[in-house]
Coordinates of C-alpha atoms in Angstrom, one line a residue:
Chain A
M1 CA -34.8 -91.6 -60.2
A2 CA -37.2 -88.9 -61.0
V3 CA -37.2 -85.5 -59.3
N4 CA -39.8 -84.7 -56.7
S5 CA -43.1 -84.0 -58.4
A6 CA -44.1 -81.7 -55.6
F7 CA -41.5 -79.2 -56.6
H8 CA -41.2 -79.9 -60.3
T9 CA -43.6 -80.1 -63.2
N10 CA -43.1 -82.2 -66.3
N11 CA -39.7 -83.2 -64.8
V12 CA -38.2 -80.1 -66.3
A13 CA -38.7 -77.0 -64.3
A14 CA -39.5 -76.1 -60.8
L15 CA -42.9 -74.9 -60.0
A16 CA -43.4 -71.3 -60.8
T17 CA -44.8 -70.7 -57.4
E18 CA -41.7 -72.0 -55.8
Q19 CA -39.5 -70.0 -58.1
N20 CA -41.5 -66.8 -57.3
L21 CA -41.2 -67.4 -53.6
Y22 CA -37.5 -67.9 -53.9
K23 CA -37.1 -64.8 -56.1
N24 CA -39.2 -62.6 -53.8
L25 CA -37.4 -63.8 -50.7
V26 CA -34.0 -63.0 -52.3
A27 CA -35.3 -59.6 -53.3
E28 CA -36.6 -58.9 -49.9
V29 CA -33.4 -59.9 -48.2
I30 CA -31.5 -57.5 -50.5
Q31 CA -34.0 -54.8 -49.6
I32 CA -33.3 -55.5 -45.9
Y33 CA -29.5 -55.8 -45.9
G34 CA -28.6 -53.8 -49.0
H35 CA -28.2 -50.2 -49.8
D36 CA -29.8 -47.9 -52.3
V37 CA -27.2 -47.3 -55.0
H38 CA -27.2 -45.4 -58.3
Y39 CA -26.9 -47.4 -61.4
L40 CA -25.5 -45.4 -64.4
D41 CA -26.0 -46.5 -68.0
R42 CA -23.0 -45.9 -70.3
T43 CA -23.9 -44.1 -73.5
L44 CA -21.5 -44.8 -76.3
V45 CA -20.7 -41.6 -78.2
A46 CA -18.0 -42.3 -80.7
E47 CA -17.0 -45.9 -80.7
D48 CA -13.7 -46.5 -82.2
T49 CA -14.2 -49.8 -84.1
T50 CA -10.5 -50.1 -84.8
F51 CA -9.2 -50.1 -81.3
G52 CA -12.5 -51.2 -79.7
E53 CA -13.0 -48.4 -77.3
D54 CA -15.1 -45.3 -76.8
T55 CA -13.1 -42.4 -75.4
L56 CA -16.2 -40.1 -75.2
S57 CA -18.5 -42.3 -73.2
K58 CA -21.2 -40.4 -71.3
F59 CA -23.2 -41.4 -68.3
R60 CA -26.5 -39.5 -68.3
N61 CA -29.1 -42.0 -67.2
S62 CA -29.2 -43.1 -63.6
A63 CA -31.5 -45.2 -61.6
K64 CA -31.7 -45.8 -57.9
I65 CA -31.9 -49.5 -56.9
E66 CA -31.1 -51.6 -53.9
M67 CA -28.0 -53.8 -54.0
Y68 CA -26.3 -56.0 -51.5
V69 CA -22.6 -55.9 -51.0
E70 CA -21.3 -59.5 -51.0
N71 CA -18.7 -60.6 -48.6
S72 CA -18.5 -57.1 -47.1
S73 CA -17.3 -58.1 -43.6
G74 CA -13.6 -57.7 -44.6
G75 CA -14.1 -54.5 -46.6
Y76 CA -13.1 -54.2 -50.1
A77 CA -11.4 -56.9 -52.1
G78 CA -8.6 -56.3 -54.5
E79 CA -5.3 -54.5 -53.8
K80 CA -7.1 -51.4 -52.4
E81 CA -4.9 -48.3 -52.0
L82 CA -1.5 -48.6 -53.7
M83 CA 1.4 -46.3 -54.1
T84 CA 2.4 -46.4 -57.8
K85 CA 4.6 -44.5 -60.1
F86 CA 1.4 -42.6 -61.1
G87 CA 0.6 -41.7 -57.5
L88 CA -2.1 -43.1 -55.3
Q89 CA -4.4 -45.6 -56.9
D90 CA -7.4 -47.1 -55.3
L91 CA -7.7 -50.6 -56.7
S92 CA -10.6 -51.6 -54.5
E93 CA -13.0 -54.3 -55.8
I94 CA -16.5 -55.0 -54.7
T95 CA -19.3 -57.3 -55.7
F96 CA -22.9 -56.1 -55.7
V97 CA -25.8 -58.4 -55.7
V98 CA -29.0 -57.2 -57.3
A99 CA -32.3 -58.9 -57.7
K100 CA -32.9 -59.9 -61.3
H101 CA -36.5 -58.9 -61.5
R102 CA -35.9 -55.6 -59.7
F103 CA -33.2 -54.7 -62.1
Q104 CA -35.4 -55.6 -65.1
E105 CA -38.0 -53.3 -63.8
L106 CA -35.5 -50.6 -64.3
T107 CA -34.9 -51.5 -67.9
K108 CA -38.6 -51.4 -68.5
Q109 CA -38.9 -47.8 -67.3
F110 CA -39.8 -45.4 -70.0
T111 CA -36.8 -43.2 -70.6
I112 CA -36.6 -39.8 -72.3
E113 CA -34.9 -40.2 -75.6
D114 CA -31.6 -38.3 -76.1
A115 CA -32.2 -35.3 -78.2
T116 CA -29.7 -33.4 -80.3
D117 CA -30.5 -30.0 -78.8
T118 CA -30.6 -30.9 -75.1
D119 CA -28.6 -32.6 -72.5
S120 CA -31.7 -33.8 -70.7
G121 CA -32.3 -37.5 -70.3
G122 CA -33.3 -40.0 -67.7
S123 CA -36.5 -41.7 -67.0
I124 CA -40.0 -40.6 -66.3
L125 CA -40.5 -40.4 -62.6
L126 CA -44.0 -40.0 -61.2
E127 CA -44.5 -37.4 -58.6
S128 CA -44.6 -39.0 -55.1
D129 CA -47.9 -39.4 -53.3
T130 CA -49.9 -39.2 -56.5
I131 CA -50.6 -42.9 -56.8
D132 CA -53.8 -43.8 -54.9
M133 CA -54.1 -47.5 -54.7
S134 CA -56.2 -47.5 -51.5
G135 CA -59.3 -48.7 -53.4
D136 CA -57.5 -51.9 -54.3
A137 CA -56.2 -52.2 -50.7
V138 CA -52.7 -52.1 -52.0
T139 CA -50.1 -49.8 -50.6
F140 CA -46.6 -49.1 -51.9
E141 CA -43.7 -48.3 -49.7
G142 CA -41.3 -45.6 -50.9
S143 CA -41.8 -42.6 -53.0
D144 CA -40.3 -43.4 -56.4
F145 CA -42.7 -44.7 -59.0
Y146 CA -42.0 -45.0 -62.7
L147 CA -44.0 -45.7 -65.8
L148 CA -43.1 -49.2 -66.9
S149 CA -43.3 -50.8 -70.3
E150 CA -45.5 -53.9 -70.5
T151 CA -42.9 -55.7 -72.7
D152 CA -41.5 -58.7 -71.0
A153 CA -38.0 -58.5 -69.9
T154 CA -35.4 -60.6 -71.7
G155 CA -32.0 -61.8 -71.0
A156 CA -30.6 -58.7 -72.7
D157 CA -32.2 -56.6 -70.0
R158 CA -29.3 -57.1 -67.6
P159 CA -26.6 -55.0 -66.1
L160 CA -24.0 -54.3 -68.7
E161 CA -20.3 -54.4 -68.3
G162 CA -18.9 -50.9 -68.5
D163 CA -21.9 -49.4 -66.7
L164 CA -21.2 -47.7 -63.4
V165 CA -22.5 -48.1 -59.8
F166 CA -22.3 -45.1 -57.4
H167 CA -22.6 -46.1 -53.8
P168 CA -23.6 -42.9 -51.9
I169 CA -22.6 -44.2 -48.5
L170 CA -19.2 -45.4 -49.7
G171 CA -18.9 -42.4 -51.9
K172 CA -17.2 -44.2 -54.6
L173 CA -17.8 -44.8 -58.3
F174 CA -17.5 -48.4 -59.4
E175 CA -17.3 -49.8 -62.9
V176 CA -19.0 -53.1 -63.7
N177 CA -16.3 -55.5 -64.8
F178 CA -18.3 -58.6 -65.2
V179 CA -21.8 -59.7 -64.5
V180 CA -22.2 -63.2 -63.1
H181 CA -25.6 -64.6 -63.9
E182 CA -25.3 -68.2 -62.8
E183 CA -24.7 -67.9 -59.1
P184 CA -26.4 -69.6 -57.1
Y185 CA -26.4 -72.3 -59.8
Y186 CA -30.0 -73.1 -60.8
Q187 CA -31.1 -74.3 -57.5
L188 CA -34.8 -74.0 -58.5
D189 CA -34.0 -73.9 -62.2
N190 CA -33.9 -70.2 -62.1
N191 CA -31.3 -67.6 -61.1
P192 CA -32.9 -64.7 -59.2
V193 CA -29.8 -62.4 -58.9
Y194 CA -27.1 -60.8 -60.9
K195 CA -23.7 -60.4 -59.2
L196 CA -21.9 -57.4 -60.4
Q197 CA -18.1 -57.7 -60.0
C198 CA -16.9 -54.1 -59.9
R199 CA -13.8 -52.2 -59.2
T200 CA -13.3 -48.5 -58.7
F201 CA -13.6 -46.5 -61.9
D202 CA -10.6 -45.4 -63.9
Y203 CA -11.8 -41.9 -64.6
S204 CA -10.7 -40.4 -67.9
S205 CA -12.7 -37.1 -68.1
E206 CA -15.9 -38.8 -69.1
R207 CA -19.1 -36.7 -69.0
L208 CA -21.2 -37.4 -65.9
D209 CA -24.5 -35.7 -66.4
T210 CA -26.9 -37.7 -64.2
G211 CA -28.6 -34.8 -62.4
I212 CA -27.4 -36.3 -59.1
S213 CA -25.1 -33.7 -57.6
A214 CA -22.8 -36.1 -55.8
I215 CA -22.1 -37.9 -59.1
D216 CA -21.9 -34.9 -61.3
A217 CA -19.5 -33.3 -58.8
I218 CA -16.9 -36.0 -59.7
E219 CA -16.6 -34.6 -63.2
D220 CA -16.4 -31.1 -61.9
A221 CA -13.6 -32.1 -59.5
L222 CA -11.6 -34.4 -61.7
S223 CA -12.1 -33.6 -65.3
V224 CA -9.1 -32.0 -67.1
D225 CA -11.2 -31.2 -70.1
T226 CA -10.6 -27.7 -71.2
L227 CA -14.3 -27.4 -72.1
V228 CA -15.0 -26.9 -68.5
Y229 CA -12.7 -23.9 -68.5
Q230 CA -13.8 -22.2 -71.7
V231 CA -14.5 -18.5 -71.7
T232 CA -18.1 -18.4 -72.9
L233 CA -20.2 -15.6 -74.1
E234 CA -22.7 -14.4 -71.6
Q235 CA -25.4 -13.8 -74.2
S236 CA -26.6 -16.7 -76.1
S237 CA -30.0 -15.6 -77.2
A238 CA -29.0 -13.1 -79.8
V239 CA -26.7 -13.3 -82.8
N240 CA -23.3 -12.6 -81.5
E241 CA -20.6 -13.8 -83.8
S242 CA -18.0 -11.2 -83.0
V243 CA -16.9 -9.7 -79.8
R244 CA -17.4 -6.0 -80.3
I245 CA -15.8 -3.1 -78.4
H246 CA -18.2 -0.2 -78.0
D247 CA -16.6 3.2 -78.1
T248 CA -19.7 5.3 -78.3
A249 CA -23.3 4.5 -78.9
T250 CA -22.6 4.5 -82.6
T251 CA -19.0 3.5 -83.2
R252 CA -17.6 0.1 -82.3
G253 CA -14.8 -2.1 -83.3
L254 CA -14.0 -5.7 -83.5
L255 CA -11.7 -7.4 -81.0
K256 CA -8.6 -8.2 -83.0
D257 CA -5.9 -10.7 -82.4
E258 CA -2.7 -8.9 -81.8
T259 CA -0.4 -11.0 -84.0
D260 CA -2.2 -11.3 -87.3
N261 CA -5.3 -9.2 -87.0
D262 CA -7.6 -12.2 -87.0
N263 CA -11.0 -11.7 -85.5
I264 CA -11.9 -13.6 -82.4
I265 CA -15.2 -15.0 -83.4
G266 CA -17.9 -16.7 -81.4
E267 CA -18.5 -20.3 -82.2
D268 CA -21.8 -20.7 -84.0
D269 CA -24.4 -23.2 -82.9
S270 CA -27.2 -24.4 -85.0
T271 CA -29.1 -21.2 -84.5
S272 CA -26.2 -19.0 -85.4
V273 CA -25.8 -17.9 -81.8
G274 CA -22.3 -17.5 -80.4
E275 CA -21.8 -19.4 -77.2
S276 CA -18.1 -19.8 -76.8
L277 CA -15.1 -17.9 -77.9
L278 CA -13.3 -19.9 -80.6
L279 CA -10.0 -18.9 -82.2
E280 CA -9.6 -19.4 -85.9
T281 CA -7.1 -22.1 -85.1
G282 CA -10.0 -24.1 -83.6
E283 CA -8.9 -23.7 -80.0
W284 CA -10.9 -22.3 -77.2
L285 CA -10.0 -19.4 -75.1
L286 CA -9.4 -20.7 -71.6
Q287 CA -9.8 -19.1 -68.2
E288 CA -6.6 -18.5 -66.3
D289 CA -7.6 -21.1 -63.7
Y290 CA -7.0 -24.0 -66.0
I291 CA -4.2 -25.3 -63.9
I292 CA -3.4 -29.0 -64.1
G293 CA -1.1 -29.1 -61.1
E294 CA 1.3 -26.9 -59.1
G295 CA 2.3 -29.9 -57.1
S296 CA 1.4 -28.1 -53.9
R297 CA -1.9 -29.7 -53.0
L298 CA -3.8 -26.6 -53.9
S299 CA -7.5 -26.9 -54.3
T300 CA -7.2 -24.9 -57.6
D301 CA -5.3 -27.8 -59.2
A302 CA -7.3 -29.9 -61.5
D303 CA -5.1 -32.9 -60.5
P304 CA -3.8 -32.8 -57.0
S305 CA -0.6 -34.7 -57.7
A306 CA 0.3 -33.3 -61.1
Q307 CA 3.3 -31.0 -61.5
N308 CA 2.9 -29.5 -64.9
E309 CA 2.8 -25.8 -63.9
L310 CA 5.4 -26.5 -61.2
F311 CA 8.0 -27.6 -63.8
D312 CA 7.0 -24.7 -66.0
R313 CA 7.8 -22.3 -63.2
L314 CA 11.0 -24.1 -62.0
D315 CA 12.6 -24.2 -65.4
D316 CA 12.7 -20.4 -65.7
T317 CA 16.2 -20.3 -64.1
I318 CA 17.3 -23.7 -65.5
L319 CA 16.6 -23.8 -69.2
D320 CA 18.5 -21.3 -71.3
F321 CA 17.0 -20.1 -74.6
S322 CA 19.4 -17.2 -75.2
E323 CA 20.9 -18.9 -78.2
N324 CA 19.2 -20.9 -81.0
N325 CA 19.6 -24.5 -80.6
P326 CA 19.4 -26.5 -83.8
F327 CA 19.1 -29.8 -81.9
G328 CA 16.3 -28.7 -79.6
D329 CA 13.8 -26.0 -79.3
A330 CA 11.9 -26.7 -76.1
G331 CA 9.9 -23.8 -75.0
S332 CA 9.5 -22.2 -78.4
L333 CA 5.9 -23.5 -78.5
G334 CA 5.2 -21.6 -75.3
Chain B
M1 CA 39.1 -36.5 -47.1
L2 CA 36.4 -35.6 -49.5
G3 CA 34.3 -33.7 -47.0
T4 CA 34.1 -30.2 -48.6
Q5 CA 30.4 -29.5 -48.5
Y6 CA 29.0 -28.4 -51.8
Y7 CA 25.8 -29.0 -53.7
H8 CA 25.1 -27.6 -57.1
E9 CA 21.7 -29.3 -57.5
T10 CA 22.8 -30.4 -61.0
I11 CA 20.7 -33.6 -61.0
R12 CA 17.7 -31.8 -59.7
K13 CA 18.0 -29.3 -62.6
V14 CA 18.2 -32.1 -65.1
V15 CA 15.1 -33.6 -63.5
V16 CA 13.2 -30.3 -63.8
A17 CA 14.4 -29.8 -67.4
F18 CA 13.4 -33.4 -68.3
G19 CA 10.0 -32.9 -66.7
T20 CA 9.5 -29.6 -68.5
M21 CA 9.8 -31.3 -71.8
F22 CA 6.6 -33.2 -71.2
N23 CA 4.5 -30.8 -69.1
N24 CA 2.5 -29.3 -72.0
I25 CA 1.3 -32.4 -73.9
S26 CA -2.3 -32.2 -74.9
L27 CA -4.7 -34.5 -76.5
V28 CA -8.1 -34.2 -78.1
R29 CA -11.1 -36.4 -78.5
K30 CA -13.3 -36.2 -81.5
D31 CA -16.9 -37.3 -82.0
S32 CA -18.0 -39.4 -84.9
D33 CA -18.2 -36.3 -87.1
G34 CA -14.6 -35.5 -86.5
K35 CA -15.4 -32.5 -84.4
V36 CA -13.2 -31.9 -81.4
V37 CA -15.4 -32.1 -78.3
Q38 CA -12.7 -32.7 -75.6
S39 CA -9.3 -31.2 -75.3
M40 CA -7.1 -31.7 -72.3
K41 CA -3.6 -31.3 -71.0
V42 CA -2.0 -34.5 -69.7
P43 CA -1.1 -34.4 -66.0
L44 CA 2.6 -35.1 -65.4
A45 CA 4.3 -35.9 -62.1
Y46 CA 7.7 -37.2 -60.9
G47 CA 6.8 -40.6 -59.6
P48 CA 8.9 -41.2 -56.5
K49 CA 7.5 -39.4 -53.5
Q50 CA 7.0 -39.9 -49.8
K51 CA 4.0 -42.0 -49.4
F52 CA 2.4 -39.9 -46.7
L53 CA 2.5 -36.9 -48.9
V54 CA 0.9 -38.7 -51.7
R55 CA -1.9 -39.9 -49.4
L56 CA -2.4 -36.4 -48.1
A57 CA -2.4 -34.9 -51.6
E58 CA -4.7 -37.3 -53.3
D59 CA -7.0 -38.5 -50.5
P60 CA -6.8 -36.0 -47.7
D61 CA -10.4 -36.3 -46.5
L62 CA -10.8 -40.0 -47.3
T63 CA -13.3 -39.3 -50.1
K64 CA -11.4 -40.5 -53.1
Q65 CA -14.1 -41.5 -55.5
V66 CA -12.3 -43.1 -58.4
A67 CA -9.3 -45.4 -58.8
V68 CA -7.2 -43.0 -60.8
T69 CA -7.6 -40.2 -63.3
L70 CA -6.3 -40.9 -66.7
P71 CA -4.4 -40.3 -68.9
R72 CA -1.3 -39.3 -67.0
I73 CA 2.4 -39.3 -67.4
G74 CA 4.9 -40.3 -64.7
F75 CA 8.7 -40.4 -64.8
E76 CA 11.6 -41.3 -62.5
I77 CA 15.4 -41.6 -62.4
N78 CA 16.6 -45.2 -62.9
G79 CA 20.3 -44.9 -62.7
L80 CA 23.5 -42.9 -62.9
S81 CA 26.7 -44.0 -64.8
Y82 CA 30.0 -42.5 -65.7
D83 CA 30.4 -41.7 -69.4
P84 CA 34.1 -42.2 -70.3
S85 CA 33.5 -41.1 -73.9
R86 CA 33.0 -37.5 -72.8
K87 CA 35.9 -37.3 -70.4
L88 CA 37.5 -33.8 -70.2
N89 CA 41.0 -32.7 -69.3
R90 CA 41.0 -33.0 -65.6
I91 CA 43.5 -30.3 -64.8
Q92 CA 41.9 -27.4 -66.7
Q93 CA 39.9 -25.0 -64.6
F94 CA 37.1 -22.5 -64.9
K95 CA 37.8 -19.2 -63.3
K96 CA 35.4 -16.4 -62.3
T97 CA 35.8 -13.3 -60.1
K98 CA 33.1 -12.6 -57.6
S99 CA 32.4 -9.8 -55.2
G100 CA 32.2 -10.9 -51.6
T101 CA 32.4 -9.5 -48.1
Q102 CA 36.2 -9.6 -48.3
G103 CA 36.2 -7.7 -51.6
K104 CA 36.6 -9.4 -54.9
S105 CA 37.9 -12.9 -55.1
L106 CA 38.7 -15.4 -57.8
E107 CA 36.7 -18.6 -57.8
T108 CA 38.0 -21.7 -59.6
Q109 CA 36.6 -25.0 -60.4
F110 CA 38.0 -28.0 -62.1
M111 CA 36.5 -29.4 -65.3
P112 CA 33.2 -31.3 -64.7
V113 CA 32.9 -35.0 -64.8
P114 CA 30.6 -36.6 -67.5
Y115 CA 27.7 -38.7 -66.2
N116 CA 24.6 -40.2 -67.7
V117 CA 21.4 -40.3 -65.9
G118 CA 18.7 -42.6 -67.0
F119 CA 15.0 -41.7 -67.0
E120 CA 12.0 -43.8 -67.5
L121 CA 8.9 -42.0 -68.7
Y122 CA 5.6 -43.8 -68.3
V123 CA 2.4 -43.0 -70.1
L124 CA -0.7 -44.5 -68.5
A125 CA -3.9 -44.3 -70.4
K126 CA -7.3 -45.9 -70.4
N127 CA -7.8 -45.7 -74.2
S128 CA -5.3 -46.8 -76.9
D129 CA -6.1 -43.6 -78.9
D130 CA -5.2 -41.4 -75.9
A131 CA -1.9 -43.2 -75.4
L132 CA -1.0 -43.1 -79.0
Q133 CA -1.7 -39.4 -79.2
I134 CA 0.7 -38.8 -76.4
V135 CA 3.4 -41.0 -77.7
E136 CA 3.2 -39.7 -81.2
Q137 CA 3.7 -36.2 -79.9
I138 CA 6.9 -37.2 -78.1
L139 CA 8.7 -39.6 -80.5
P140 CA 9.3 -37.3 -83.5
Y141 CA 11.4 -34.9 -81.4
F142 CA 14.0 -37.5 -80.6
Q143 CA 16.4 -38.5 -83.4
P144 CA 17.3 -40.2 -81.2
D145 CA 18.3 -37.2 -79.0
Y146 CA 16.9 -33.8 -78.2
T147 CA 19.1 -31.2 -76.7
L148 CA 18.4 -28.8 -73.9
T149 CA 20.6 -26.0 -72.8
I150 CA 20.8 -26.0 -69.1
N151 CA 22.3 -23.5 -66.7
D152 CA 23.9 -26.3 -64.8
M153 CA 26.5 -24.2 -63.0
A154 CA 25.0 -20.8 -62.7
D155 CA 27.5 -19.6 -60.0
M156 CA 30.3 -19.9 -62.5
G157 CA 28.3 -18.7 -65.4
I158 CA 28.4 -22.1 -67.2
K159 CA 25.6 -23.5 -69.3
R160 CA 25.8 -26.7 -71.2
D161 CA 23.9 -28.5 -73.9
V162 CA 22.5 -31.7 -72.5
P163 CA 21.3 -34.2 -75.0
I164 CA 18.3 -36.3 -73.9
V165 CA 18.6 -39.6 -75.8
L166 CA 15.6 -41.8 -76.4
N167 CA 17.0 -45.3 -76.0
S168 CA 13.9 -47.6 -76.2
I169 CA 10.2 -47.8 -76.1
S170 CA 8.2 -50.6 -74.6
Y171 CA 4.5 -51.2 -74.4
E172 CA 2.4 -53.1 -72.0
D173 CA -1.3 -53.9 -72.5
D174 CA -2.8 -56.4 -70.1
Y175 CA -6.0 -56.9 -72.0
E176 CA -6.2 -60.6 -71.7
G177 CA -7.4 -62.7 -68.9
D178 CA -10.0 -62.5 -66.2
F179 CA -12.7 -59.9 -66.8
T180 CA -12.2 -58.6 -63.3
A181 CA -8.5 -57.9 -63.9
R182 CA -7.6 -54.3 -64.5
R183 CA -6.4 -53.5 -68.0
S184 CA -3.3 -51.4 -67.8
L185 CA -2.1 -49.7 -70.9
I186 CA 1.4 -48.3 -70.3
Y187 CA 4.0 -47.0 -72.7
T188 CA 7.5 -46.9 -71.2
L189 CA 10.0 -44.6 -72.8
S190 CA 13.6 -45.0 -71.7
F191 CA 15.9 -41.9 -71.9
T192 CA 19.5 -41.0 -71.1
A193 CA 20.5 -37.5 -70.2
K194 CA 24.1 -36.7 -70.9
F195 CA 25.1 -34.2 -68.3
Y196 CA 28.2 -33.1 -66.2
L197 CA 28.7 -33.1 -62.5
Y198 CA 30.8 -30.3 -61.0
G199 CA 33.2 -30.5 -58.1
P200 CA 33.6 -27.9 -55.4
V201 CA 34.4 -24.2 -56.2
T202 CA 37.5 -22.9 -54.5
S203 CA 38.0 -19.2 -53.7
Q204 CA 41.1 -17.2 -53.4
S205 CA 42.1 -13.5 -53.3
I206 CA 43.0 -11.9 -56.5
I207 CA 46.7 -11.8 -57.2
K208 CA 47.7 -8.2 -57.9
T209 CA 51.5 -8.5 -57.9
V210 CA 53.7 -11.0 -59.6
Q211 CA 57.4 -10.9 -58.9
V212 CA 60.0 -13.2 -60.5
D213 CA 63.6 -13.3 -59.5
Q214 CA 65.7 -14.9 -62.3
F215 CA 69.3 -16.3 -62.4
T216 CA 69.7 -16.3 -58.6
D217 CA 71.2 -19.8 -58.5
L218 CA 73.8 -19.6 -61.2
K219 CA 76.9 -21.6 -60.3
D220 CA 79.2 -18.9 -61.7
N221 CA 78.4 -15.9 -59.5
A222 CA 80.7 -13.5 -61.3
P223 CA 79.5 -11.5 -62.8
K224 CA 76.1 -11.6 -61.0
R225 CA 73.2 -11.5 -63.3
E226 CA 70.2 -11.5 -61.1
Q227 CA 67.1 -10.0 -62.6
R228 CA 63.8 -9.1 -60.9
L229 CA 60.6 -8.8 -62.9
V230 CA 57.5 -7.2 -61.3
V231 CA 54.1 -7.0 -62.9
T232 CA 51.2 -5.1 -61.4
P233 CA 47.9 -4.1 -62.9
N234 CA 47.4 -0.6 -64.2
P235 CA 45.7 1.0 -62.5
T236 CA 46.6 -0.8 -59.4
S237 CA 43.1 -0.6 -58.0
A238 CA 41.8 -2.8 -61.0
D239 CA 40.1 -6.0 -60.3
A240 CA 40.3 -9.2 -62.4
D241 CA 37.1 -8.5 -64.2
D242 CA 38.0 -4.8 -65.0
D243 CA 39.5 -3.5 -68.1
F244 CA 43.1 -3.0 -67.1
G245 CA 46.7 -3.0 -68.4
F246 CA 50.0 -3.9 -66.8
N247 CA 52.9 -2.1 -65.3
E248 CA 56.1 -4.1 -65.9
T249 CA 59.3 -3.3 -64.1
S250 CA 62.6 -5.1 -64.4
S251 CA 65.6 -4.6 -62.1
F252 CA 69.2 -6.0 -62.5
F253 CA 71.4 -6.8 -59.5
Q254 CA 74.9 -6.7 -60.9
G255 CA 78.1 -7.8 -59.2
V256 CA 79.7 -5.6 -56.4
D257 CA 83.1 -5.7 -58.1
E258 CA 81.8 -4.2 -61.3

């Protein structure tokens, strides 16, 4: 028995008009019941092809798009908050539904190419209220308009596993685990949505430079990267390779390392301008407030449950280094 | 019967010493040119804690934004056992004089009892390279033991070498399965710390006079040969931890008929 010719053409595909109606209805429902979230592209920096991972992934490009939280009546799925041997883990899971054509509009946005001498990135956002479509009797709701490429979207223009979704109302960062692209299953021979199966992000000091303060603050609060705690030189516009001590207007000396008289030199960038203090051993000078954890829930701790500095303090009366120990030399490295 | 209260915090000290060994492990991340662009110290924490404190520490204002921060190291005690191979003479004692409100006293303590405490150290990482960096900075120190000197009985001025023995290493990487399942990359290092547990310290006044009467119960009382030996410190005001000599006097009690 043949399919209904009122909805199908050539016995193969549904009418494009029906498909468009279906697609637009779904998109509108998501716009009604969903929330605006930030979708963050992952940028691979130094992919390790041996172990199949990228420890230095960055997240710099973000786009705001509406998504619907599926099955949200019972809250998050997954194991949620768990007490583990590593402290509190939030193993919440969530599924976002995003309209396919709305997402593909994002991928067609013109983006600013990453440059080597700048951290800027993102897409080209037109200033709000500058699009006058009144002559065509067309009005746009909202204030975010982008330049779009005319290139047709393809199947590759989809949400990618490993990208992030930040939900500003929930205040959580989710990683896309898997993108389901066949639900609902070809009801009109097309699939108008992607379902993003996500869970809360395992943060490993990745760079978050999206320009959105709520997201970038996550890196500030949770990163244990010493780079954040470097002592940097105030002046970066002039050649400043050595830190000089001025005695008088005419005499000056170099700041010397106390142990072996090595100079403390400024790290050169491409323009030979010192920006950070780098020891000859290749390590940075760090500020004193690089404290991983005192174990006392202090806001100064980089990790609220860590006890690194606590043990360092407690061992002062416990470990004994008064005699050389040929079978152990803990503490000799500082 | 056993109820003399004492607590030397020996196991607590061993836990702190064990934690200190791993509290300064760092790792670096390099870009494709081999340049170090990230350097970080690995957070370490003793795992078992009261749940409400963990909740208050890590999510006090209900704004936890991520699942967990990685990499990190956790450790915990997983057992205590008597070690008969290190058994000491049970009747020997440590002695130490101390000043107190009642003047100086002599404190004594029997020899400690050898025990082993097991530790499990867990390394949780998101990336294999991070985990390997951490593990490779730990393993070479253990052949298979690494010895710490611990002031385990500071009141008595005793310190002991405590070997920390690395028994085994296991590795878990749940990378297979459903895409939505979380990949957990955990190295588990199993250690044994060989330490000693001390009993109570008993205190007594310092003995400043020793008197010995000899030959008082001889069957044949004639002639009587009783002898009294008295030893006192010189000077008599000396304490046990002073530099002093001895006054020794001996007296003979001879028979009346002689």
